[in-house]
């Protein structure tokens, strides 16, 4: 099992020293990677017509590529995982360029987690179509993988057109692409295109039907579970090690390859408190 720490975006100050110290401490504890969420804009819930969502315009999010560039400069081995980047609200060629640059400058430490998101207001503000996001993401991934692999690309799709052009420098490897989400269409997409799945279920029992479906779709695509990693989330909760170890055992039995502990929403109001919680978790489950 690879253990990661979810960067507590909405509970962390925009302090470069605190970001540096957090990344170095997480690496020093033995975590394999850090995971960061993504939002570009937040909406006003009091807007005309109303609006609901887990985050608002008051929620703080550091942009993942910039955040990870800072973390990479201050660490040696720590993996960097976007969990997830809302890909269809961004330009595919630009994401390919940003990801390639980050992967090169970090020494191959990026895993690119992508998803389609839920915030129509955010899509509109970025000039992208919310209603075609599921179909566009597959074309985006094809475009990015070709730009990473080929010096010159000619591509004519429904939403993308590249005429004999390419990015430079290109990454020295195929950057892994993991998908977030749990709709059946997402699971089918993972079976065909994904290197991994960010499993959005609170328990292994809840995930069992989707994992069974994934196995069927993988078989139809000529692949197996060995070809696809599974990243699961574990809330810090009230800090009970017995709960953590029980959940860890359940997820391990279900085939999870990566587990991220989330210290948000646990009452920690300083970076130091988040780090102390991670130290307690690491000691309880035997990380490092």
Short mmCIF file of C-alpha atoms in Angstrom, two decimals, residues 144-264:
data_model
loop_
_atom_site.label_atom_id
_atom_site.label_comp_id
_atom_site.label_asym_id
_atom_site.label_seq_id
_atom_site.Cartn_x
_atom_site.Cartn_y
_atom_site.Cartn_z
CA UNK A 144 -2.30 14.89 -24.30
CA UNK A 145 -0.87 11.42 -24.68
CA UNK A 146 0.02 12.08 -28.29
CA UNK A 147 1.64 15.42 -27.42
CA UNK A 148 3.72 13.69 -24.73
CA UNK A 149 4.81 10.88 -27.06
CA UNK A 150 5.24 12.49 -30.49
CA UNK A 151 7.45 15.41 -31.57
CA UNK A 152 4.82 16.57 -34.09
CA UNK A 153 1.09 15.92 -33.90
CA UNK A 154 -1.64 16.33 -36.48
CA UNK A 155 -5.02 15.82 -34.88
CA UNK A 156 -8.53 16.69 -35.97
CA UNK A 157 -11.23 15.80 -33.48
CA UNK A 158 -14.61 17.11 -32.50
CA UNK A 159 -13.17 19.66 -30.07
CA UNK A 160 -9.45 19.78 -30.86
CA UNK A 161 -7.44 20.62 -33.95
CA UNK A 162 -3.65 20.47 -34.04
CA UNK A 163 -1.90 21.05 -37.35
CA UNK A 164 1.63 19.61 -37.38
CA UNK A 165 2.70 20.99 -34.00
CA UNK A 166 4.12 19.69 -30.74
CA UNK A 167 5.35 20.55 -27.28
CA UNK A 168 8.97 20.72 -26.21
CA UNK A 169 10.37 19.48 -23.92
CA UNK A 170 8.32 16.31 -23.77
CA UNK A 171 8.26 14.06 -20.70
CA UNK A 172 10.64 11.13 -20.68
CA UNK A 173 7.84 8.71 -19.77
CA UNK A 174 4.11 8.23 -20.17
CA UNK A 175 2.65 10.36 -17.36
CA UNK A 176 0.09 8.18 -15.51
CA UNK A 177 -3.52 9.35 -15.85
CA UNK A 178 -5.96 8.39 -13.12
CA UNK A 179 -9.69 9.13 -13.14
CA UNK A 180 -11.96 10.36 -10.39
CA UNK A 181 -15.71 9.77 -10.21
CA UNK A 182 -18.00 6.79 -9.72
CA UNK A 183 -20.66 6.99 -12.45
CA UNK A 184 -20.88 3.89 -14.65
CA UNK A 185 -19.61 5.90 -17.63
CA UNK A 186 -16.52 6.84 -15.61
CA UNK A 187 -15.85 3.22 -14.68
CA UNK A 188 -16.11 2.21 -18.35
CA UNK A 189 -13.69 5.02 -19.22
CA UNK A 190 -11.21 3.86 -16.59
CA UNK A 191 -11.30 0.31 -17.97
CA UNK A 192 -10.43 1.56 -21.45
CA UNK A 193 -8.14 4.51 -20.78
CA UNK A 194 -7.09 4.78 -17.16
CA UNK A 195 -3.92 3.96 -15.28
CA UNK A 196 -5.87 4.20 -12.04
CA UNK A 197 -9.10 5.11 -10.30
CA UNK A 198 -9.64 7.54 -7.42
CA UNK A 199 -12.36 5.60 -5.60
CA UNK A 200 -15.00 7.97 -4.24
CA UNK A 201 -16.60 5.71 -1.65
CA UNK A 202 -16.35 5.88 2.12
CA UNK A 203 -16.06 2.10 2.60
CA UNK A 204 -14.94 -0.94 0.67
CA UNK A 205 -18.41 -2.44 1.09
CA UNK A 206 -19.96 0.59 -0.61
CA UNK A 207 -17.45 0.31 -3.46
CA UNK A 208 -17.94 -3.43 -4.03
CA UNK A 209 -20.58 -3.19 -6.82
CA UNK A 210 -18.51 -0.64 -8.74
CA UNK A 211 -15.34 -2.70 -8.33
CA UNK A 212 -17.20 -5.72 -9.68
CA UNK A 213 -18.36 -3.65 -12.63
CA UNK A 214 -14.80 -2.42 -13.19
CA UNK A 215 -13.53 -5.99 -13.34
CA UNK A 216 -16.09 -6.80 -16.05
CA UNK A 217 -15.26 -3.73 -18.11
CA UNK A 218 -11.54 -4.40 -17.77
CA UNK A 219 -11.99 -7.94 -19.04
CA UNK A 220 -13.94 -6.63 -22.03
CA UNK A 221 -11.08 -4.23 -22.77
CA UNK A 222 -8.49 -7.00 -22.55
CA UNK A 223 -7.11 -5.71 -19.26
CA UNK A 224 -7.18 -6.76 -15.60
CA UNK A 225 -7.11 -5.18 -12.16
CA UNK A 226 -3.31 -5.48 -12.26
CA UNK A 227 -3.33 -2.77 -14.94
CA UNK A 228 -5.26 -0.24 -12.86
CA UNK A 229 -4.33 1.25 -9.48
CA UNK A 230 -6.98 2.08 -6.88
CA UNK A 231 -6.62 5.16 -4.71
CA UNK A 232 -8.97 5.45 -1.72
CA UNK A 233 -9.60 8.20 0.82
CA UNK A 234 -9.61 7.78 4.58
CA UNK A 235 -10.93 10.63 6.76
CA UNK A 236 -8.88 11.33 9.87
CA UNK A 237 -12.22 11.53 11.70
CA UNK A 238 -11.97 11.64 15.48
CA UNK A 239 -8.48 10.14 15.45
CA UNK A 240 -9.32 6.56 16.42
CA UNK A 241 -6.49 4.21 15.32
CA UNK A 242 -8.80 1.21 15.53
CA UNK A 243 -11.06 2.76 12.89
CA UNK A 244 -8.06 3.50 10.66
CA UNK A 245 -6.62 -0.01 10.85
CA UNK A 246 -10.04 -1.60 10.24
CA UNK A 247 -10.64 0.56 7.17
CA UNK A 248 -7.12 -0.11 5.94
CA UNK A 249 -7.66 -3.87 6.20
CA UNK A 250 -10.96 -3.62 4.33
CA UNK A 251 -9.51 -1.56 1.52
CA UNK A 252 -6.44 -3.78 1.24
CA UNK A 253 -8.69 -6.81 0.85
CA UNK A 254 -10.62 -4.94 -1.85
CA UNK A 255 -7.44 -4.39 -3.86
CA UNK A 256 -6.59 -0.77 -3.07
CA UNK A 257 -3.03 0.19 -4.01
CA UNK A 258 -2.96 3.74 -2.59
CA UNK A 259 -4.60 5.23 0.50
CA UNK A 260 -4.79 8.97 1.23
CA UNK A 261 -5.51 10.26 4.71
CA UNK A 262 -7.57 13.46 4.83
CA UNK A 263 -7.02 15.70 7.86
CA UNK A 264 -9.56 18.31 6.77
#
